[in-house]
PDB file of C-alpha atoms in Angstrom:
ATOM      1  CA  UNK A   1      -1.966  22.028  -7.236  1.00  0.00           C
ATOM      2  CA  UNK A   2      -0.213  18.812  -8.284  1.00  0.00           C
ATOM      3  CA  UNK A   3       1.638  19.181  -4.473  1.00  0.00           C
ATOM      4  CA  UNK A   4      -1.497  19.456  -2.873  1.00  0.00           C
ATOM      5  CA  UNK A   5      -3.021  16.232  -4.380  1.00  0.00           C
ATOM      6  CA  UNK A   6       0.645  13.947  -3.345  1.00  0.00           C
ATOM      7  CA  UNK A   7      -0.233  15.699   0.151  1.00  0.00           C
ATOM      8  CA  UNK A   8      -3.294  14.094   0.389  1.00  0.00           C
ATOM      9  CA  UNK A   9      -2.734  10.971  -1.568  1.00  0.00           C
ATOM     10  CA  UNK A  10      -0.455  10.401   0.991  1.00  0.00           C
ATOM     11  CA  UNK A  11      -2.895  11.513   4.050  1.00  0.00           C
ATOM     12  CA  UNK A  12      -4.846   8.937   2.462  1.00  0.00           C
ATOM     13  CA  UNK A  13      -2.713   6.429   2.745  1.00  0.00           C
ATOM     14  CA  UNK A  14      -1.393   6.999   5.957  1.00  0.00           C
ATOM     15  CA  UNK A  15      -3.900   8.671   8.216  1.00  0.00           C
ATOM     16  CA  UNK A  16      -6.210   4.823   8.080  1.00  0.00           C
ATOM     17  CA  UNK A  17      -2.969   3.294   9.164  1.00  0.00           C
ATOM     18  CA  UNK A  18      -2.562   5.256  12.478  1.00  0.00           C
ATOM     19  CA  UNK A  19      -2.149   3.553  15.759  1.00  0.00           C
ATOM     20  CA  UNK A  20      -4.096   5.654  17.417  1.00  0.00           C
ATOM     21  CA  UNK A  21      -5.125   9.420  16.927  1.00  0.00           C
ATOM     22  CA  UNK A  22      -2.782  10.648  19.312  1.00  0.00           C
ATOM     23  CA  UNK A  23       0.030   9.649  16.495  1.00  0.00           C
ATOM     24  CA  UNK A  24       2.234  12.883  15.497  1.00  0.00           C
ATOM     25  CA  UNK A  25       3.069  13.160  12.154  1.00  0.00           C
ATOM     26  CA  UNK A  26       6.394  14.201  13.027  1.00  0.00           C
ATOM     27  CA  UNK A  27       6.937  10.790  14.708  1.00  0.00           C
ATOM     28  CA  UNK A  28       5.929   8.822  11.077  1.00  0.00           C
ATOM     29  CA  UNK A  29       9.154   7.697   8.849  1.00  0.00           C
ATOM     30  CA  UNK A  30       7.638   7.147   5.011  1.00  0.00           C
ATOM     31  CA  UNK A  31       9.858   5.065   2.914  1.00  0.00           C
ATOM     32  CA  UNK A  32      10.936   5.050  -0.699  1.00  0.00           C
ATOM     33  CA  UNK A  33      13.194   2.130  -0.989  1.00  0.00           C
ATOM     34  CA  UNK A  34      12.393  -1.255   0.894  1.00  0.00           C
ATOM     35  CA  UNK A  35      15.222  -3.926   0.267  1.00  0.00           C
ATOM     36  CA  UNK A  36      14.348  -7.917   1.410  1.00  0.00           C
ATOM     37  CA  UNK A  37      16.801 -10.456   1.446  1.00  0.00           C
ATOM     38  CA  UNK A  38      16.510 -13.768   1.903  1.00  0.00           C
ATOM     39  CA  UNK A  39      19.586 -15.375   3.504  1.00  0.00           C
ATOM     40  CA  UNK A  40      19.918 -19.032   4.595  1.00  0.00           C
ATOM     41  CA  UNK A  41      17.576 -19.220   7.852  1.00  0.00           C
ATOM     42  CA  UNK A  42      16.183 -15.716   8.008  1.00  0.00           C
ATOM     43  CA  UNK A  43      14.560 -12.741   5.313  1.00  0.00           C
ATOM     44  CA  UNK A  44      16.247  -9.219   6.381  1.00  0.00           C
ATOM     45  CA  UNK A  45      14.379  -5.961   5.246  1.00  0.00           C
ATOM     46  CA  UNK A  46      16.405  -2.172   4.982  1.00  0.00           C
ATOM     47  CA  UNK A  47      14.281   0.600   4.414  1.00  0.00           C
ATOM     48  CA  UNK A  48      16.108   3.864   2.460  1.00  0.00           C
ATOM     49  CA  UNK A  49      15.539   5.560   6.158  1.00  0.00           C
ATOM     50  CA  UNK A  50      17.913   3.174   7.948  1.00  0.00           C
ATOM     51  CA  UNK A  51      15.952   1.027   9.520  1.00  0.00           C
ATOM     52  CA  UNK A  52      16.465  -2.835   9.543  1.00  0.00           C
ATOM     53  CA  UNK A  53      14.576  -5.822  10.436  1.00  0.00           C
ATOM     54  CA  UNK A  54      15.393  -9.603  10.686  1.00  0.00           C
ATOM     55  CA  UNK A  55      13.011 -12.702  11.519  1.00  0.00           C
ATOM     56  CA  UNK A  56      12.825 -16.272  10.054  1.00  0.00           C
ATOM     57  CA  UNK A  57      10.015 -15.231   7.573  1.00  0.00           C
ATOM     58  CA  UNK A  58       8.830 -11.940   6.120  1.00  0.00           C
ATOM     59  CA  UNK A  59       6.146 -10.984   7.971  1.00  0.00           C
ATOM     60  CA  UNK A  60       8.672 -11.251  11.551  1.00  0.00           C
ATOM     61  CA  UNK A  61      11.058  -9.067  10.226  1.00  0.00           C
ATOM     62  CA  UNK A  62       9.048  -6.517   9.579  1.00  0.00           C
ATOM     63  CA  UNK A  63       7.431  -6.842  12.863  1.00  0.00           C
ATOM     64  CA  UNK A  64      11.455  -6.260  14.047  1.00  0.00           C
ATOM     65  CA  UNK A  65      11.934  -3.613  11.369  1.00  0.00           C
ATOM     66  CA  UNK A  66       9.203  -1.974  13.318  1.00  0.00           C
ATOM     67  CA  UNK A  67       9.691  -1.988  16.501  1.00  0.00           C
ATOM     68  CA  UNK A  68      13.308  -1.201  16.523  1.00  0.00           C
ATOM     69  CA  UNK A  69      12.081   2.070  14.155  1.00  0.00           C
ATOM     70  CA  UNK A  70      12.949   5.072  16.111  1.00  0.00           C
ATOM     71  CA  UNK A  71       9.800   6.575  14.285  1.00  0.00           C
ATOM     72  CA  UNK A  72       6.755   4.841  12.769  1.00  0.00           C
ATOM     73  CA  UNK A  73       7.369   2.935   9.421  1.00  0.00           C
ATOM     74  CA  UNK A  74       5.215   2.807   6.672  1.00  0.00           C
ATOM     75  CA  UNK A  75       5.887   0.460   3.991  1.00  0.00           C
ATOM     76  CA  UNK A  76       2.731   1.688   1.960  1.00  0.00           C
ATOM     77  CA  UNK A  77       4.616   4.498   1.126  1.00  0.00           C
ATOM     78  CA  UNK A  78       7.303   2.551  -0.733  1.00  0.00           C
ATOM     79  CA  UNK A  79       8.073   2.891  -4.333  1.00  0.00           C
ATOM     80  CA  UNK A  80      10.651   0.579  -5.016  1.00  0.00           C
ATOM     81  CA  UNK A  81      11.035  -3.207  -3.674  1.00  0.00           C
ATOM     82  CA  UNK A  82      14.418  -4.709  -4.367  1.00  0.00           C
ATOM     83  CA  UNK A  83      14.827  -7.958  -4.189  1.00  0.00           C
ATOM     84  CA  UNK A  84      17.676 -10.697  -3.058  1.00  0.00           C
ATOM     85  CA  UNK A  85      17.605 -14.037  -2.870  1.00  0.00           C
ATOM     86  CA  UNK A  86      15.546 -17.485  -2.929  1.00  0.00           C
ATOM     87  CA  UNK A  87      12.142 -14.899  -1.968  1.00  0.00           C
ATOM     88  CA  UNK A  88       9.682 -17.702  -3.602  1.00  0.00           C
ATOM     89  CA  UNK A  89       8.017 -18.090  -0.144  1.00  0.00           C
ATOM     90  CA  UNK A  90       7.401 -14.695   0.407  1.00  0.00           C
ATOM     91  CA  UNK A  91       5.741 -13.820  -2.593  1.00  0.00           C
ATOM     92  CA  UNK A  92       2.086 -13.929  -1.096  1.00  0.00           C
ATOM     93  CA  UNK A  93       3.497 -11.904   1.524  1.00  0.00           C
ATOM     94  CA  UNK A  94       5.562  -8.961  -0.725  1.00  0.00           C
ATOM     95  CA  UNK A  95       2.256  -8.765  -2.516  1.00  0.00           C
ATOM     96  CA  UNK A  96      -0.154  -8.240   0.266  1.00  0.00           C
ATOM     97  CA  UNK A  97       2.529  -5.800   2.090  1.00  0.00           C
ATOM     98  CA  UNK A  98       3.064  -3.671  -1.232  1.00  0.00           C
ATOM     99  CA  UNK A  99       1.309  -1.475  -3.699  1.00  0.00           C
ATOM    100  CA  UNK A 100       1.151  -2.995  -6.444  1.00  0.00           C
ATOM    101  CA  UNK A 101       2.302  -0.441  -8.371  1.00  0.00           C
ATOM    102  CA  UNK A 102       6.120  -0.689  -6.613  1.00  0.00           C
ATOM    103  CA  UNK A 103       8.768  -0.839  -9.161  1.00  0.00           C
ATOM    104  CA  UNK A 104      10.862  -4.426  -8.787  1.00  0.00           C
ATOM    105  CA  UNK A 105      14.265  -5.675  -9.642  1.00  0.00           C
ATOM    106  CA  UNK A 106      17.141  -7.150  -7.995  1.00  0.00           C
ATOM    107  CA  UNK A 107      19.566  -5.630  -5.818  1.00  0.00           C
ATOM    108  CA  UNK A 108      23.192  -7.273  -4.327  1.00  0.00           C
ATOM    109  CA  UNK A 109      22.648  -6.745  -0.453  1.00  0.00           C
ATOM    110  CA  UNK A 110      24.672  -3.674   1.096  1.00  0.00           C
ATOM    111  CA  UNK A 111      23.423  -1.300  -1.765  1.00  0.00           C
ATOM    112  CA  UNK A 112      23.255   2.078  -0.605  1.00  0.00           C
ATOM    113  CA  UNK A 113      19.534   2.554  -0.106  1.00  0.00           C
ATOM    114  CA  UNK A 114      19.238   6.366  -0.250  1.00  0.00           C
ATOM    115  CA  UNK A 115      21.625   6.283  -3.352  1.00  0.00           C
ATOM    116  CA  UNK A 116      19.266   3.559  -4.697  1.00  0.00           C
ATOM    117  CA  UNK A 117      16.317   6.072  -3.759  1.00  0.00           C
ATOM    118  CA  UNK A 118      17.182   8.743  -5.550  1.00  0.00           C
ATOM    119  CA  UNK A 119      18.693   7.147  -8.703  1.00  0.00           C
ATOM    120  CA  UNK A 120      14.909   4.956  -9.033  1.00  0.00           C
ATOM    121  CA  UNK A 121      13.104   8.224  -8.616  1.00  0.00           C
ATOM    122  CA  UNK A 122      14.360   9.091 -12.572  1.00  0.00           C
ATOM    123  CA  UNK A 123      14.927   5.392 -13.463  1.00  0.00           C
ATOM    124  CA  UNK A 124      12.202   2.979 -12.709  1.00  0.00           C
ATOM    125  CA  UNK A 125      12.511  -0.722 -13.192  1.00  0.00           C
ATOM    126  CA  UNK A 126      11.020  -2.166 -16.216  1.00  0.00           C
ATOM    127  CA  UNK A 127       8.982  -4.749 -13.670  1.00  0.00           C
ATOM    128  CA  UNK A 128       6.214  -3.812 -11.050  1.00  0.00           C
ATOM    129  CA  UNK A 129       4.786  -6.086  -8.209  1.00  0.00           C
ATOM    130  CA  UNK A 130       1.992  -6.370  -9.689  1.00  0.00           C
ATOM    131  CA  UNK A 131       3.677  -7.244 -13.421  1.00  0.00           C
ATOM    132  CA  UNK A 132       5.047 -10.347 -11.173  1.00  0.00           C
ATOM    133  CA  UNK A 133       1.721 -11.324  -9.983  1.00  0.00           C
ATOM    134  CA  UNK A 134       1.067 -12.462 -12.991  1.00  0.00           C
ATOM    135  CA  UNK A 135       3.684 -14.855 -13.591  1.00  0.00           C
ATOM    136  CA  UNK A 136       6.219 -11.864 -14.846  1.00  0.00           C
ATOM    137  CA  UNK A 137      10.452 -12.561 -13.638  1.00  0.00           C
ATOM    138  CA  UNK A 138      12.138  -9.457 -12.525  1.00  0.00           C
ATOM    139  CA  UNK A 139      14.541  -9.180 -15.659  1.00  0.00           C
ATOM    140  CA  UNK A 140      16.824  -6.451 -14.215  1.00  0.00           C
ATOM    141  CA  UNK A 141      19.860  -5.813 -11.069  1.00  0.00           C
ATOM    142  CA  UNK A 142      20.206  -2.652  -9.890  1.00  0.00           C
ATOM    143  CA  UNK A 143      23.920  -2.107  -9.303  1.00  0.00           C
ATOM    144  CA  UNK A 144      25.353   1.470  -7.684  1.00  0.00           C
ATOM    145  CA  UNK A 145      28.734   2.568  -7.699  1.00  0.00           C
ATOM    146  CA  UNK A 146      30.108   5.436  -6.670  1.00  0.00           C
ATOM    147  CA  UNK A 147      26.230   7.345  -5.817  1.00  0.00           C
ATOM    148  CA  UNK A 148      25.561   6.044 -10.163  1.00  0.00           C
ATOM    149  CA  UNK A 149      23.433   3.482 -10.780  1.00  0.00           C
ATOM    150  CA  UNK A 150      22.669   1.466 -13.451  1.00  0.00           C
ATOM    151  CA  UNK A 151      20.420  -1.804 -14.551  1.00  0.00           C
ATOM    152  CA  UNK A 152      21.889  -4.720 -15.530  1.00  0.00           C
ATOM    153  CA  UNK A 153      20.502  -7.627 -17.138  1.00  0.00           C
ATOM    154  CA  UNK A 154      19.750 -10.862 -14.975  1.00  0.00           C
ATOM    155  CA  UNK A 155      21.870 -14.180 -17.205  1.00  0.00           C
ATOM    156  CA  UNK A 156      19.280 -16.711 -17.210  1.00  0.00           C
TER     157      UNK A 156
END
């Protein structure tokens, strides 16, 4: 029963989102991990599936992150948003393109993703997105080593 009502939770989610209705499910990628980093003149975004995106704002590199997808992304599926980097810009943005429900902490980039995945799936952050919408820091860095991860308080 409890499968049945993820299945179509998710259908929920996803089916509005189509392109178009000649979209095959097989050709959809969900995602459980979404990682955006904010280097010196661009934001980069990894997905837990692999995929990567650059622009010189948020919203462009997941527009890249996109269409260099071999499959159709769908960030709505995300759990987890880590997050690296000067992102104050962005905020608006993470918060529109997110549940706010998504677990948030900080994350060194190069972190293996699927690692990250399936450690956060029995840990979650102590912070959510929406938890930072209201003036809440992300208090925690996710650090993996060796497939373990572990949570590490951020030194103010």
């Amino acid at each position: 029963m409890k499968k049945m009502i993820v299945i179509l939770a998710l259908m929920a989610v996803i089916l509005p989102k189509l392109g178009s209705p000649a979209t095959e499910i097989g050709n959809l990628e969900p995602v459980t991990v979404v990682q955006i980093v904010a280097r010196e003149y661009a934001i980069e975004v990894y997905t837990d599936t692999g995929a990567i995106g650059r622009g010189q704002d948020l919203l462009a590199a997941v527009d890249d992150l996109k269409d260099s997808a071999s499959k159709e992304i769908f960030l709505d599926t995300a759990d987890y948003v880590l997050l690296w980097g000067d992102l104050s810009r962005e905020q608006d943005t993470i918060q529109r393109l997110f549940r706010p429900a998504c677990g948030v902490c900080r994350a060194a980039p190069g972190i293996d993703l699927p690692s990250a995945a399936e450690y956060l799936k029995l840990h979650s952050p102590q912070r959510t997105l929406g938890e930072i919408r209201t003036g809440e820091k992300e208090d925690q860095i996710l650090r993996m080593e060796e497939g373990r991860g572990i949570f590490c308080p951020i030194q103010q």
